Structure formats: structure tokens, C-alpha cells
Tab-separated table of C-alpha atoms in Angstrom:
chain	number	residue	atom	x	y	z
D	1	UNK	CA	71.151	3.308	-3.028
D	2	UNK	CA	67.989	1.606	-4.798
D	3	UNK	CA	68.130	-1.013	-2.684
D	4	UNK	CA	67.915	1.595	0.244
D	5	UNK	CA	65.335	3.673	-1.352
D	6	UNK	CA	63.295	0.410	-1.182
D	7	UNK	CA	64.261	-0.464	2.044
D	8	UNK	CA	63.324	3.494	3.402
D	9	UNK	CA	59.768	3.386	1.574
D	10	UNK	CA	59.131	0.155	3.655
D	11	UNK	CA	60.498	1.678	6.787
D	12	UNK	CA	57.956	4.163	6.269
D	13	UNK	CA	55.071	1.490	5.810
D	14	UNK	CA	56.260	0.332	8.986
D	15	UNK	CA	57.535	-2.834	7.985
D	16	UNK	CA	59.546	-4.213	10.698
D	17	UNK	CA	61.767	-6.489	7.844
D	18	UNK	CA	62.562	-3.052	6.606
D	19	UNK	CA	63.679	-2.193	10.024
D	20	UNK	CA	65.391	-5.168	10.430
D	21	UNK	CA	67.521	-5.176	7.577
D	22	UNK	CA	68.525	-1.662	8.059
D	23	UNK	CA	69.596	-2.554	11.407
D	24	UNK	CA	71.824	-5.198	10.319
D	25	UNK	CA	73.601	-2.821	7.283
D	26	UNK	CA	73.946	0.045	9.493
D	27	UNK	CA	73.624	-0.645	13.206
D	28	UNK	CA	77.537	-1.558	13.204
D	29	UNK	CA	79.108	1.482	12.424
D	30	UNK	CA	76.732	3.294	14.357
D	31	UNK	CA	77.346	1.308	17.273
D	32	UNK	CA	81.207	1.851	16.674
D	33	UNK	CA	80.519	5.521	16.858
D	34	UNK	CA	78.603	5.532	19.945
D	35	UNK	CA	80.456	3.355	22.062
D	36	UNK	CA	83.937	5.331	21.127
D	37	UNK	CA	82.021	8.396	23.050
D	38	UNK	CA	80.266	6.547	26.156
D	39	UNK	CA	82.896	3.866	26.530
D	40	UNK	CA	80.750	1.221	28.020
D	41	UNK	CA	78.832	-1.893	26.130
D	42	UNK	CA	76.268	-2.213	28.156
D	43	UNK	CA	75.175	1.596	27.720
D	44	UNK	CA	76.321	1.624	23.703
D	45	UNK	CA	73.892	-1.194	23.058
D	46	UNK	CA	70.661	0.689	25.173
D	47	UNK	CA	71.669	4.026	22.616
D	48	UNK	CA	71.908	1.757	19.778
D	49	UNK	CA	68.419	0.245	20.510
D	50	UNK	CA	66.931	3.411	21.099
D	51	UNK	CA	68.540	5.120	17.927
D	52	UNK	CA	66.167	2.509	16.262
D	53	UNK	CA	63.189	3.118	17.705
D	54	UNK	CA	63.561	6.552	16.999
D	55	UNK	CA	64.568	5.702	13.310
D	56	UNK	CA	60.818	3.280	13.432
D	57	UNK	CA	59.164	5.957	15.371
D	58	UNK	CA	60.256	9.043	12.763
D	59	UNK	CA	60.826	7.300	9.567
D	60	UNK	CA	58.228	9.380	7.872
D	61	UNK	CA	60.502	12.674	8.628
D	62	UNK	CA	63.883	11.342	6.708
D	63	UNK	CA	63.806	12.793	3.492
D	64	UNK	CA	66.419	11.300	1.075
D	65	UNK	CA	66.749	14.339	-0.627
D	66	UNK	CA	68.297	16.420	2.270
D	67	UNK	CA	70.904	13.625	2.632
D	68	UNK	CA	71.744	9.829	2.875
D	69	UNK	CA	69.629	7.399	4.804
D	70	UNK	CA	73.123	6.521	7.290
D	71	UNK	CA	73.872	10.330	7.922
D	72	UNK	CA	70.147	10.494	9.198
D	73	UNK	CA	70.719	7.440	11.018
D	74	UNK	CA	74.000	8.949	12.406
D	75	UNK	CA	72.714	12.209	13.780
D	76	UNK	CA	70.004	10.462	15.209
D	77	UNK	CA	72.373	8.134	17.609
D	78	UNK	CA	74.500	11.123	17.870
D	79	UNK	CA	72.232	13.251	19.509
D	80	UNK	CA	71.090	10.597	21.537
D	81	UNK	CA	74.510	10.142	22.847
D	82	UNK	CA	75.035	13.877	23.458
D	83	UNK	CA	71.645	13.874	25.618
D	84	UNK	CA	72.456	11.040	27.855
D	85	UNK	CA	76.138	12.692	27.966
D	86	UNK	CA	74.298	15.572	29.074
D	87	UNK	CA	72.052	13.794	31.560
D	88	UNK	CA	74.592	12.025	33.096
D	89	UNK	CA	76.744	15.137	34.644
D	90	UNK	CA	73.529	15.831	36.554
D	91	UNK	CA	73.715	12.566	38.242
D	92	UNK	CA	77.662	12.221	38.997
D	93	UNK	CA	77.544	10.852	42.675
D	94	UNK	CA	79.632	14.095	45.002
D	95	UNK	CA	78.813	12.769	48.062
D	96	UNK	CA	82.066	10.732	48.555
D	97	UNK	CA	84.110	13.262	50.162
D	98	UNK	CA	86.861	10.803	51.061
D	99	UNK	CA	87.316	11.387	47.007
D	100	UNK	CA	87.545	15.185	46.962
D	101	UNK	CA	86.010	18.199	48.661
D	102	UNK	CA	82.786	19.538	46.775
D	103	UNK	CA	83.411	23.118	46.924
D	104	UNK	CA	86.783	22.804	45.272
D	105	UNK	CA	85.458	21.250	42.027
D	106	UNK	CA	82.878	24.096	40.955
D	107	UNK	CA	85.982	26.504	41.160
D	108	UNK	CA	88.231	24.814	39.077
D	109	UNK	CA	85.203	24.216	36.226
D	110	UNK	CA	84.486	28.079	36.652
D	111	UNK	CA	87.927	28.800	36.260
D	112	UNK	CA	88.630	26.289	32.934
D	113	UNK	CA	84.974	27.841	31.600
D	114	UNK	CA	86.657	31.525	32.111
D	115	UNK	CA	89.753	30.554	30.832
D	116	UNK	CA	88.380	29.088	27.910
D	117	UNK	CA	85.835	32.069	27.188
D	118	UNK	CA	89.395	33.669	27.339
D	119	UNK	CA	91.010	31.472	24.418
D	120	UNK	CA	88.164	31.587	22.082
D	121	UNK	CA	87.807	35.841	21.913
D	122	UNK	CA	91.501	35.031	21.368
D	123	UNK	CA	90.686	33.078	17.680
D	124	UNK	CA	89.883	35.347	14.534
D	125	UNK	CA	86.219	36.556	14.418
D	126	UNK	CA	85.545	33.574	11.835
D	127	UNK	CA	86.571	30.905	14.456
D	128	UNK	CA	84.751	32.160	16.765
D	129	UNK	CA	81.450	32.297	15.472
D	130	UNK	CA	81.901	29.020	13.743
D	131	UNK	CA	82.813	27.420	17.144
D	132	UNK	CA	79.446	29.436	18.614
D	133	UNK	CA	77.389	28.223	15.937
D	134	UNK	CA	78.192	24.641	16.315
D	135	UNK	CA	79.355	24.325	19.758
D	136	UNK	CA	76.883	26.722	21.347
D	137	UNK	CA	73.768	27.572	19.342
D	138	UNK	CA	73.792	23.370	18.553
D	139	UNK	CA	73.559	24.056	14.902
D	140	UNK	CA	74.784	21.355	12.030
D	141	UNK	CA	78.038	21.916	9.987
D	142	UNK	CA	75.602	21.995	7.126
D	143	UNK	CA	73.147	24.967	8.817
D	144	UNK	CA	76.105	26.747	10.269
D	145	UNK	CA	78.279	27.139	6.717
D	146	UNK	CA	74.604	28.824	5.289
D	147	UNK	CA	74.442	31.018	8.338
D	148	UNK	CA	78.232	31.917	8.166
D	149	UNK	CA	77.663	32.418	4.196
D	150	UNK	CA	80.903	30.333	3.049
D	151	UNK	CA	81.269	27.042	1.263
D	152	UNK	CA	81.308	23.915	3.549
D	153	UNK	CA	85.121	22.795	3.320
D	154	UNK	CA	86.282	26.229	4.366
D	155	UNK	CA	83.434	26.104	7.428
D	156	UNK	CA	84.614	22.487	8.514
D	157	UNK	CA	88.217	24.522	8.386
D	158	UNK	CA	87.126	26.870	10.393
D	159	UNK	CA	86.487	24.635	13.372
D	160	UNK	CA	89.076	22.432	12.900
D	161	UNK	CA	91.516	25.057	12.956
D	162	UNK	CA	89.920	26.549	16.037
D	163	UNK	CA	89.755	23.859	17.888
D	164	UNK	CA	93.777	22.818	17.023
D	165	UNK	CA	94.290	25.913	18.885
D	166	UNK	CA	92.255	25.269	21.679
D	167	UNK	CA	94.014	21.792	22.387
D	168	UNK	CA	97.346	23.710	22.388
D	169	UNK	CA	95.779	24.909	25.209
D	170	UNK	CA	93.608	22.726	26.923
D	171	UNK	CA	94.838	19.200	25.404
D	172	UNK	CA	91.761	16.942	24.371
D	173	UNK	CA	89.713	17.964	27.656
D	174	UNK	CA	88.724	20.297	25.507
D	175	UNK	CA	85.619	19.092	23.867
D	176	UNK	CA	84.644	18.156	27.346
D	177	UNK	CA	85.039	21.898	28.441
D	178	UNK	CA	82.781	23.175	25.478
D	179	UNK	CA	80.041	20.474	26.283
D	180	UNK	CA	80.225	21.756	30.346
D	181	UNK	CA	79.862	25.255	29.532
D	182	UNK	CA	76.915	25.099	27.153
């Protein structure tokens, strides 16, 4: 942790060793984490780059009290990955028709959006707004638990319980469905 502390106060000098030797004791795991969700090198190592510059760019917001220099790190990729995830559903080609017809694919997401509208009022009351919180307001695990006024292990629970039901339901499409409807 010293040896980070060090490291972080250089970052923040804008050292570029500083940068560089962060990169090479944490850009691993995050680029394990971020090629799990898009799947594809090529794309994994452009988030991964950019995750970095960010990190250069906003080194003088990390503040090691609030938390360890990787979970900054992590969030950082993370929501990186979540907005080109996001971006990228806007550009899906539809034009092939020889694929599928366009009007039928709307219906079905309108339909698996209602139904799943349907499964969460199903969940107690403290699912629910744990899933909203997180899933739909975009809040942390660690600002959600404060908002919902319980300790963190029971919050995590609460959504891991919540969404066990859901994937009775839905199966693992089910994160997918929650990131379509937002």
C-alpha cells in the first residue's frame, strides 16, 4: 500500500513512470474484467487504453481515503465498458432483413421489458428498490446500502437474491434485459 501511496502521489505529479508502473501492476486484471464483458481483444485493449488515460487525465480526483487505488481503477474501466455497451445497441446493423424482420424485434424487447417490470413488483419491497437503485438510478453498492439505510453485506444480499430470482425466470439474459430497459 506504501508503495502505492507513492506511486498515486506521482500519478498526480503527472509522472508518466508512475503511470507506467501502475499500468503494469494493475492493467491485467482489469483487462481480464473487461474483456469477460465485450468479448473481443481488439475492443478490450482500446477500453483498457482509455481506462488509463482517464486514470492520467483524473488522477487528482482519486482519493485513497474513499477506497483502494484498484477499485478506483476498476470502476473507471467499468463504466467505460458499460458506455460503449451502451453505445453499441444504437449502432446494431437492422438492415439485413434476410436475418429477421425489423418490426418483430421491438415487440419481443417490449414484451421481455413488460414481463420483467412484471417479475420485479413480484420481489419483496427491499429487492426491489435495491435492484432500482443499482440497476436503474446507476448508483454504487456503496451509495445504494446508505440510501437503503442497511449494512453493506445485507444490501449486496439484497441484489443477489433478487436477481437469483430473476434468472429463474429469464436465465442469464437477464442482466442484458435490465441494461435494455434503462
Amino acid at each position: 500500500m506504501q508503495e502505492d501511496a507513492l506511486l498515486i502521489q506521482q500519478l498526480k505529479n503527472k509522472e508518466e513512470r508512475a503511470l507506467s508502473l501502475l499500468y503494469d501492476k494493475y492493467s491485467g486484471a482489469l483487462y481480464t474484467m473487461i474483456l469477460k464483458i465485450v468479448k473481443d481483444e481488439g475492443v478490450a485493449q482500446d477500453v483498457l487504453q482509455e481506462t488509463f488515460i482517464t486514470i492520467w487525465d483524473k488522477s487528482d480526483q482519486y482519493n485513497h481515503s474513499k477506497g483502494r487505488f484498484y477499485t478506483w481503477a476498476y470502476r473507471i474501466a467499468k463504466n467505460k465498458v458499460l458506455n460503449l455497451i451502451r453505445k453499441r445497441e444504437i449502432l446494431i446493423q437492422k438492415d439485413d432483413l434476410s436475418v429477421y424482420k425489423i418490426e418483430d424485434e421491438p415487440k419481443k424487447t417490449d414484451e421481455d421489458i413488460t414481463k420483467l417490470k412484471g417479475a420485479i413488483l413480484k420481489l419483496e419491497k427491499h429487492h426491489q428498490k435495491a435492484l432500482e437503485l443499482v440497476y436503474f438510478q446507476g448508483l454504487t453498492h456503496r451509495e445504494a446500502y446508505k440510501e437503503m439505510d442497511v449494512p453493506l453485506g445485507t444490501f449486496k444480499s439484497y441484489i443477489q437474491q433478487a436477481l437469483k430470482q430473476l434468472r429463474q425466470i429469464y436465465g442469464k439474459a437477464i442482466i442484458v434485459l435490465i441494461l435494455i430497459s434503462q
